CSV table of C-alpha atoms in Angstrom, one decimal:
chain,number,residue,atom,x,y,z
A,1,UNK,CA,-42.3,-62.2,45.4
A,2,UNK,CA,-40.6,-62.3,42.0
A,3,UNK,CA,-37.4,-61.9,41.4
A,4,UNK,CA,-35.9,-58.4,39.9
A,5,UNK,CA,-32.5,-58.8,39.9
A,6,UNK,CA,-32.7,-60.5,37.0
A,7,UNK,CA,-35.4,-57.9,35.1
A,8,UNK,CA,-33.9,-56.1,31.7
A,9,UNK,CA,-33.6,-52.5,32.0
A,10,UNK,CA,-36.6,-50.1,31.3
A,11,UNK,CA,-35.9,-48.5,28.2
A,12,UNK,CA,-35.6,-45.1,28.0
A,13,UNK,CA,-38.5,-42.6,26.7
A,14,UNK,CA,-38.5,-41.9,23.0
A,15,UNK,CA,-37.4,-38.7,22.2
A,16,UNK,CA,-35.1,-38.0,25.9
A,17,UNK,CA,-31.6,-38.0,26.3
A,18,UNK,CA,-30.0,-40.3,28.4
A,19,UNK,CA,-29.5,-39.1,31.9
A,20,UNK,CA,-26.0,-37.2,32.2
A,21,UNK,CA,-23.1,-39.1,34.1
A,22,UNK,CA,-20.9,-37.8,36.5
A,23,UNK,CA,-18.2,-37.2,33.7
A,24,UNK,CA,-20.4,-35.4,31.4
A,25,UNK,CA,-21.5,-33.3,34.2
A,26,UNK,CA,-17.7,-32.7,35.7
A,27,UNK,CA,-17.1,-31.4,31.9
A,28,UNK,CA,-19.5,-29.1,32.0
A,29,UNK,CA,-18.9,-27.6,35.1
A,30,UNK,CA,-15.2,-27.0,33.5
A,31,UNK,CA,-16.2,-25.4,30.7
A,32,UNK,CA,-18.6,-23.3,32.5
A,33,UNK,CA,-15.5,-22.6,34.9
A,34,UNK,CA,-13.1,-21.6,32.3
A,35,UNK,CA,-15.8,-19.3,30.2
A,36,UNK,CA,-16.5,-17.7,33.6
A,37,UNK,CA,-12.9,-17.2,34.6
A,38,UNK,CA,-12.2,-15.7,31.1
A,39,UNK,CA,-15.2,-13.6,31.3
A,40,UNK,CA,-14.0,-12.1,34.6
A,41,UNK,CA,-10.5,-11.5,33.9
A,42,UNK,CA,-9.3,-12.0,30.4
A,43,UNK,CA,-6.0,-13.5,29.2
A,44,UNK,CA,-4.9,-10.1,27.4
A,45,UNK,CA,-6.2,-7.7,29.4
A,46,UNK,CA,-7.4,-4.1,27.9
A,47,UNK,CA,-4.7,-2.2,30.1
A,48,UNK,CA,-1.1,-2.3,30.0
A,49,UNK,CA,1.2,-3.3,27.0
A,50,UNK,CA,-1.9,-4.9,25.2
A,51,UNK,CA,-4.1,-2.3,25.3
A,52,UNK,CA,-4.1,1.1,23.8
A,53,UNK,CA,-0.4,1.4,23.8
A,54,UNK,CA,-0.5,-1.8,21.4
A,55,UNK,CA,-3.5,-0.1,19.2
A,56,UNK,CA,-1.7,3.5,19.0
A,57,UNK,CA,1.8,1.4,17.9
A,58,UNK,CA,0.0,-0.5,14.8
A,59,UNK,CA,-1.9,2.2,14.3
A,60,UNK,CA,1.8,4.1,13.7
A,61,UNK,CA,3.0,1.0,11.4
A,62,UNK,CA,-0.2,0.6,9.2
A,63,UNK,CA,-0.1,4.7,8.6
A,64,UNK,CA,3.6,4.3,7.4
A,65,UNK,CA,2.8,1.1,5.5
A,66,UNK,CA,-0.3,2.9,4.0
A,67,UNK,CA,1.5,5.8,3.0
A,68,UNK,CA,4.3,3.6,1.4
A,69,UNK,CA,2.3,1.9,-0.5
A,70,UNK,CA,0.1,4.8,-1.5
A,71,UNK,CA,3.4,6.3,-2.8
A,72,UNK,CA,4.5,3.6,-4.8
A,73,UNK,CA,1.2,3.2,-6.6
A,74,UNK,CA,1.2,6.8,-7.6
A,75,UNK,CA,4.5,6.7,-8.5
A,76,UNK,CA,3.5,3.9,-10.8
A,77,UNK,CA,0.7,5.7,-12.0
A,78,UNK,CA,2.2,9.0,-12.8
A,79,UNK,CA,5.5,6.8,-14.2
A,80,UNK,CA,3.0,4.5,-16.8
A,81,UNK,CA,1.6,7.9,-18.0
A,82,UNK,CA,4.4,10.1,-18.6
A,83,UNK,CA,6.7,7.4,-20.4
A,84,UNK,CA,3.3,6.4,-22.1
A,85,UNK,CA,3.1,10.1,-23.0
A,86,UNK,CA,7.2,10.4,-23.8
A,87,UNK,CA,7.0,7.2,-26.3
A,88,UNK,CA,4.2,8.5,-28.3
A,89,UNK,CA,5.8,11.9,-28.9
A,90,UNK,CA,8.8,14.1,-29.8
A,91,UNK,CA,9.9,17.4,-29.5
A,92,UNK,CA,11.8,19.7,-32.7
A,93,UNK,CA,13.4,22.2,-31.2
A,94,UNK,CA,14.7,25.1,-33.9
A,95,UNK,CA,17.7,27.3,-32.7
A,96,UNK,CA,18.2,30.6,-34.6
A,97,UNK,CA,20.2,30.3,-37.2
A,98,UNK,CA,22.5,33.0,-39.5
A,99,UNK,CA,21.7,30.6,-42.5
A,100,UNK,CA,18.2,30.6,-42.4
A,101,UNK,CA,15.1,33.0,-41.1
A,102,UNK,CA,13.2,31.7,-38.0
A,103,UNK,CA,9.7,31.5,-40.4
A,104,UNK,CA,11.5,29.7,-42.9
A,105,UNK,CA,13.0,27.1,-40.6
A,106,UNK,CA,9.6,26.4,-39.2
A,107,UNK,CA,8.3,26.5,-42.9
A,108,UNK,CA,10.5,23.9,-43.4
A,109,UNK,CA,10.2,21.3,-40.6
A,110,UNK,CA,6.1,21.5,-40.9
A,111,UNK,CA,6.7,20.8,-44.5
A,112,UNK,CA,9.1,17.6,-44.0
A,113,UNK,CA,7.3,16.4,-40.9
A,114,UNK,CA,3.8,16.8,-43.2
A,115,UNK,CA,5.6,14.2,-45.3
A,116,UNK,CA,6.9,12.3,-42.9
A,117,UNK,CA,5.2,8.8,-42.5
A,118,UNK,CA,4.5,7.5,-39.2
A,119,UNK,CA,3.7,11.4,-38.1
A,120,UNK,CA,-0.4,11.7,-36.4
A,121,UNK,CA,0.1,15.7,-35.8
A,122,UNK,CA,2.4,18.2,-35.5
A,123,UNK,CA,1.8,21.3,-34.4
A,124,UNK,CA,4.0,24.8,-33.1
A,125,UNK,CA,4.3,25.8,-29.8
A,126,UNK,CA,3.7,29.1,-29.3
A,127,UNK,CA,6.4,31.8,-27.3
A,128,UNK,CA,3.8,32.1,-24.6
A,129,UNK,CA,3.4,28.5,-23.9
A,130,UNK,CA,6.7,28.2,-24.0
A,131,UNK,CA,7.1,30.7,-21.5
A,132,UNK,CA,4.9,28.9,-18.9
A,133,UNK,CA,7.2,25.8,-19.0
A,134,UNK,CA,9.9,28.3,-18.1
A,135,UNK,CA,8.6,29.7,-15.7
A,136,UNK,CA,9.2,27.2,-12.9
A,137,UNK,CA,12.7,27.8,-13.7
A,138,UNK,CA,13.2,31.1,-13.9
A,139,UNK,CA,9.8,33.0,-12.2
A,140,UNK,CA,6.8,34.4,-13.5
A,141,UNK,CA,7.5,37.6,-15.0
A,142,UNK,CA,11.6,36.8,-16.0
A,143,UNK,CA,10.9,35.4,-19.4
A,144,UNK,CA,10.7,38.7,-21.1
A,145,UNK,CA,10.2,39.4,-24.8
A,146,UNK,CA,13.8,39.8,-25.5
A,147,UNK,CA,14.9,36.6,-24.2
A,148,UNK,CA,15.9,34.2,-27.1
A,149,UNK,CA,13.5,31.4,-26.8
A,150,UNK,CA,14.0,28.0,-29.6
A,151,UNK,CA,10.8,27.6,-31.3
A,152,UNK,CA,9.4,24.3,-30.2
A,153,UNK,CA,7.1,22.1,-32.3
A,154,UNK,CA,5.1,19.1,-30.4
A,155,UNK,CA,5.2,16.1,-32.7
A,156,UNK,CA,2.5,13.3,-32.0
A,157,UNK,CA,3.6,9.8,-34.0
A,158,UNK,CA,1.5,6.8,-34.7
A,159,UNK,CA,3.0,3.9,-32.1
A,160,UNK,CA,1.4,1.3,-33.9
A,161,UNK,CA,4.2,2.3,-37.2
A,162,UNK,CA,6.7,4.8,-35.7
A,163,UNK,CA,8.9,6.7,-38.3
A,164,UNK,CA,12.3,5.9,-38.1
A,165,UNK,CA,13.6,8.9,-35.5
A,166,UNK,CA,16.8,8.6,-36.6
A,167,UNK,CA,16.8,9.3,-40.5
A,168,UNK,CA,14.2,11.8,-39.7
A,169,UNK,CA,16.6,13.7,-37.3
A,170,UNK,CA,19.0,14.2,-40.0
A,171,UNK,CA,16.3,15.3,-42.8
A,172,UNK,CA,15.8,17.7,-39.7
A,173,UNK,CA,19.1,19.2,-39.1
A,174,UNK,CA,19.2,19.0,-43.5
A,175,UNK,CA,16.3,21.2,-44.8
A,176,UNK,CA,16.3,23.1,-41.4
A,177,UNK,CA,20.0,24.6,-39.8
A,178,UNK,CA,19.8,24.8,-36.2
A,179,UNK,CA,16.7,22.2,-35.8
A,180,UNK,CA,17.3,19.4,-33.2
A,181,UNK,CA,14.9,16.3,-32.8
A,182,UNK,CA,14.4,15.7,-29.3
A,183,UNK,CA,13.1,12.0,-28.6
A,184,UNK,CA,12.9,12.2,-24.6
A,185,UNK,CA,14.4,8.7,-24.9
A,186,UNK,CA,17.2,9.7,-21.5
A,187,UNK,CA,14.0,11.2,-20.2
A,188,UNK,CA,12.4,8.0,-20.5
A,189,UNK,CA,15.1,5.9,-19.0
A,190,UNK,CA,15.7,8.2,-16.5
A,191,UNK,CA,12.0,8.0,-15.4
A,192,UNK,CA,12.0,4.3,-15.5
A,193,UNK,CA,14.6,3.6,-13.2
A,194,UNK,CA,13.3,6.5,-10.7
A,195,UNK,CA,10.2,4.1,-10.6
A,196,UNK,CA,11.7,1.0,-9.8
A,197,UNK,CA,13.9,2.5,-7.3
A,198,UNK,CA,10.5,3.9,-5.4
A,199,UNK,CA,9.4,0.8,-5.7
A,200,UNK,CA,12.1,-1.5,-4.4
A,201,UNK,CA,12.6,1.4,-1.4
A,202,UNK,CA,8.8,0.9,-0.9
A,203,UNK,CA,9.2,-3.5,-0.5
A,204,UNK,CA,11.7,-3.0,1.6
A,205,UNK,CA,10.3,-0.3,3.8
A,206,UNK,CA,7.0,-2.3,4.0
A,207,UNK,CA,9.2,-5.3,5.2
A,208,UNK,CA,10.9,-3.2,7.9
A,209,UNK,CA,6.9,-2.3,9.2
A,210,UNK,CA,6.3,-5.4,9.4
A,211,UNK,CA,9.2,-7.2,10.5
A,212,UNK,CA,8.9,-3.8,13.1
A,213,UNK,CA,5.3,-5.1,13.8
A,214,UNK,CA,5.9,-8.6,14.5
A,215,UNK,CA,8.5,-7.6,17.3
A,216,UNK,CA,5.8,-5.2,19.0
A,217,UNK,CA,3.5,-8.0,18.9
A,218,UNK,CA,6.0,-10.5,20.2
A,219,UNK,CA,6.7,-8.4,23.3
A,220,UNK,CA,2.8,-7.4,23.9
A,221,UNK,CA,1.9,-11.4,24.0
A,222,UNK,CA,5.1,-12.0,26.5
A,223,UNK,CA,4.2,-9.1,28.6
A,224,UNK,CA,0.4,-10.0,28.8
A,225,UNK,CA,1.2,-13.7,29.9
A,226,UNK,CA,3.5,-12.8,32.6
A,227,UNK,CA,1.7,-10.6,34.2
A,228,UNK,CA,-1.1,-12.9,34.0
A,229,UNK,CA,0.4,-15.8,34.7
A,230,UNK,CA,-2.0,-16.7,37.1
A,231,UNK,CA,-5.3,-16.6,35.0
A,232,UNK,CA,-2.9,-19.2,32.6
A,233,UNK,CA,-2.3,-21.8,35.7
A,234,UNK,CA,-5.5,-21.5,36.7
A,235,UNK,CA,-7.0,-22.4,33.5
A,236,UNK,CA,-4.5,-25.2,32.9
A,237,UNK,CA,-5.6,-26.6,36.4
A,238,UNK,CA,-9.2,-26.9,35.7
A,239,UNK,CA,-8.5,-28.5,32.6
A,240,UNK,CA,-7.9,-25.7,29.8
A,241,UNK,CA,-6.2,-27.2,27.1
A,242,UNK,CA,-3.2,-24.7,25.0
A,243,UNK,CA,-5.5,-24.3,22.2
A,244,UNK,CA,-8.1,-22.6,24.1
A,245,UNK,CA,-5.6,-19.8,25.5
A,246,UNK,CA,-4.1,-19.4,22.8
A,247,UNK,CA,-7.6,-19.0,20.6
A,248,UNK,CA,-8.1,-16.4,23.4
A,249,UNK,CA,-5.1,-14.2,22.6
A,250,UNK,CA,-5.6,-14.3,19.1
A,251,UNK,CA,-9.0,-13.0,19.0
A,252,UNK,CA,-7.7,-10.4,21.8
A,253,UNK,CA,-4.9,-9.7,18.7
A,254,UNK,CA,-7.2,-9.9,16.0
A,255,UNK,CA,-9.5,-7.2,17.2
A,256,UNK,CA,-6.2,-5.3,18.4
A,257,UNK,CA,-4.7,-5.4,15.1
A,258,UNK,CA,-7.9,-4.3,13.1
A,259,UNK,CA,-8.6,-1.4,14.7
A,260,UNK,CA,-5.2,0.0,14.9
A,261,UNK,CA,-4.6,-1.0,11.1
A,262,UNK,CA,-8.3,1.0,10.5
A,263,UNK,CA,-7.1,4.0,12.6
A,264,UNK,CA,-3.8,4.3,10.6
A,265,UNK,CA,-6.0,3.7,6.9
A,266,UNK,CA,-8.0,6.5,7.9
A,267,UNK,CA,-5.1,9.2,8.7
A,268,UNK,CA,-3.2,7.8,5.4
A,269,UNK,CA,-6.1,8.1,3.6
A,270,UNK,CA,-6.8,11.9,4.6
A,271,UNK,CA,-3.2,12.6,4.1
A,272,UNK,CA,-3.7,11.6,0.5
A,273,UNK,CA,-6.6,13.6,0.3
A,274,UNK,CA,-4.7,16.7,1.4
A,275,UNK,CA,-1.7,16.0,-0.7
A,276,UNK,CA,-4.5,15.6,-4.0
A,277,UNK,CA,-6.2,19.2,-3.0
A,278,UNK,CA,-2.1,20.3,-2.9
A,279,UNK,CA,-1.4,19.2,-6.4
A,280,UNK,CA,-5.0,20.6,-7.7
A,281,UNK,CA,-2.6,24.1,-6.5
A,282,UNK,CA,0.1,23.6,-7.9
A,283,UNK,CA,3.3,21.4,-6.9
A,284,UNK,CA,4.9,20.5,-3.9
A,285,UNK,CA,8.4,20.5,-3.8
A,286,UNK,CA,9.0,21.0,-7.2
A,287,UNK,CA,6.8,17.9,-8.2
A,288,UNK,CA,3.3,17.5,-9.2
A,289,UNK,CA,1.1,15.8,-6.9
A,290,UNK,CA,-1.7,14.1,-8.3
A,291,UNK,CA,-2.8,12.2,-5.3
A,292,UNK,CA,-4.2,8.4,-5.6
A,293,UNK,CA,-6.8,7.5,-8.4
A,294,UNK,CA,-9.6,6.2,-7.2
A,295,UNK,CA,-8.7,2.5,-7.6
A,296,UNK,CA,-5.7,2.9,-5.4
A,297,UNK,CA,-7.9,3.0,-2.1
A,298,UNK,CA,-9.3,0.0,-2.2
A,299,UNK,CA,-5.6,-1.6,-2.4
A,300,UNK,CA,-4.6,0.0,0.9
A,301,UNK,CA,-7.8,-2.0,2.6
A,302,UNK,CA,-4.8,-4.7,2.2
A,303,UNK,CA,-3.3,-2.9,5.1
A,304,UNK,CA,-5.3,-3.4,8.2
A,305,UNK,CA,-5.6,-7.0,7.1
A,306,UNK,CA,-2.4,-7.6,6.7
A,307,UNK,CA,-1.6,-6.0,10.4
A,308,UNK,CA,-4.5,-8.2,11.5
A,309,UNK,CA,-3.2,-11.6,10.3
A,310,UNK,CA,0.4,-10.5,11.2
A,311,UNK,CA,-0.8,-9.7,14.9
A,312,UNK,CA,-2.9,-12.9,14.4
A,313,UNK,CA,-0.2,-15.5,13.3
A,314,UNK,CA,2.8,-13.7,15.8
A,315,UNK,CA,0.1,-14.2,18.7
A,316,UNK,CA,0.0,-17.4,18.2
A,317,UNK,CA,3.1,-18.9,17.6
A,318,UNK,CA,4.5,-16.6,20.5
A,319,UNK,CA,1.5,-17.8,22.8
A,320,UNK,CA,2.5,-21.5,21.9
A,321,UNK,CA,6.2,-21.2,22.7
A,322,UNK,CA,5.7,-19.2,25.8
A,323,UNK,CA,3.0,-22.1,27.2
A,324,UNK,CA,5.5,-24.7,26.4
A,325,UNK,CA,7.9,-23.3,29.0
A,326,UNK,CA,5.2,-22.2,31.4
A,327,UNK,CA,4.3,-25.3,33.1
């Protein structure tokens, strides 16, 4: 009989794998282990401190960071347009006068201002416009006929080559007693720093939501773990490694934080649609409420993602820590 002890190996057929060892098969009975242990009871469960009390509370934040940052773009908005709107303008105002009639004072500035360079249009206002800016003041129906009201002339200038305001305010006051150029410069100033106060207010209270967010998320992902502290030993036993629970919790948090941040996009959103239809009305609160612009609302999209990655990144780190001193 020959001898086979000392026969080579039969190689394997082309085209088949190798036959699985025991290692390879102990590995996949793990993995298969830990997906079906995760399938049956997951890390973060739905219930409790990371379920819909966790959605409703980012849901709270990203509606407050919306409407922050909705605020701060249309105080922007409406800040850029009435400065750009002050610095290309002036107002004359004419005051009766013993010295001069009230035609010939107007007479007089639409002559000078004609012949002023730098000047695009000039043009009077009439008593009854004038008497619709009052009216927010003093009521519709209080700015009688009798009440002594300046004549006001709307002066457009050329920002490209401005006149000089200053020279042309005393040529004013010269061939007109009682005429007072009004530049809105204090208006301007005044406006400016209103805007970056809304601003600044805004950065900081969109750092308070989020610092606010982070500490919700913090105590969800510590709450979740201990009270399934079991499902965690379990899966370290069978060979889970901390990257795989922790990969768990943030796509628990990821999915958490998006729908919460889309939840509070959708009431900010309405609430500036409400607030638009208000201003198309009239004022609230004696301002004018415009509303977004259209390209506002894709900015706030930033929201939810922001509450996603913020909930992502704070899962994480906190699902790290807390693993370190688990086991």
């Amino acid at each position: 009989m020959a001898d086979t002890s000392q026969r080579p190996a039969r190689p394997g057929r082309p085209g088949r794998d190798p036959a699985p060892t025991f290692h390879d098969e102990e590995k996949a009975g793990r993995s298969r282990l830990v997906s079906l242990l995760v399938e049956t009871r997951s890390i973060m469960p739905s219930g409790g401190a990371t379920g819909l009390p966790l959605i409703l509370a980012i849901a709270a934040m990203c509606f407050l960071a919306s409407l922050t940052l909705g605020a701060a773009l249309s105080v922007g908005h409406a800040a850029a347009e009435w400065t750009g709107q002050l610095s290309g303008a002036f107002t004359v105002e004419i005051k009766p006068s013993p010295e001069m009639k009230p035609d010939k004072q107007l007479s007089e500035v639409m002559s000078l201002l004609g012949q002023t360079n730098g000047i695009v249009s000039a043009r009077p206002v009439t008593r009854s416009e004038t008497a619709k800016l009052l009216e927010p003041w003093l009521g519709k129906g209080n700015v009688t006929d009798d009440l002594p009201i300046p004549q006001l002339v709307d002066v457009t200038i050329d920002p490209a080559s401005p006149p000089d305001l200053a020279a042309l305010a005393i040529n004013v006051a010269a061939v007109a007693p009682g005429a007072l150029l009004d530049t809105h410069r204090q208006w301007q100033a005044e406006i400016i720093s209103a805007a970056h106060a809304v601003l600044w207010l805004a950065y900081a209270v969109l750092g308070l939501v989020a610092a606010t967010t982070t500490a919700i998320v913090v105590f969800a992902t510590r709450a979740g773990l201990s009270a399934n502290r079991d499902v965690v030993e379990v899966l370290h036993l069978i060979g889970a490694r901390d990257r795989f629970i922790a990969r768990e919790v943030q796509h628990h948090f990821l999915h958490l934080g998006l729908r919460g941040g889309i939840a509070g996009l959708a009431l900010s959103v309405l609430t500036f649609v409400v607030l638009s239809f208000a201003g198309d009305n009239g004022a609230l609160f004696l301002m004018p409420v415009t509303g977004l612009q259209l390209t506002h609302y894709p900015i706030l999209l930033a929201v939810p993602i922001a509450s996603a990655l913020v909930a992502v990144l704070t899962a994480r780190i906190t699902v790290m820590r807390e693993l370190e001193h688990m086991l």
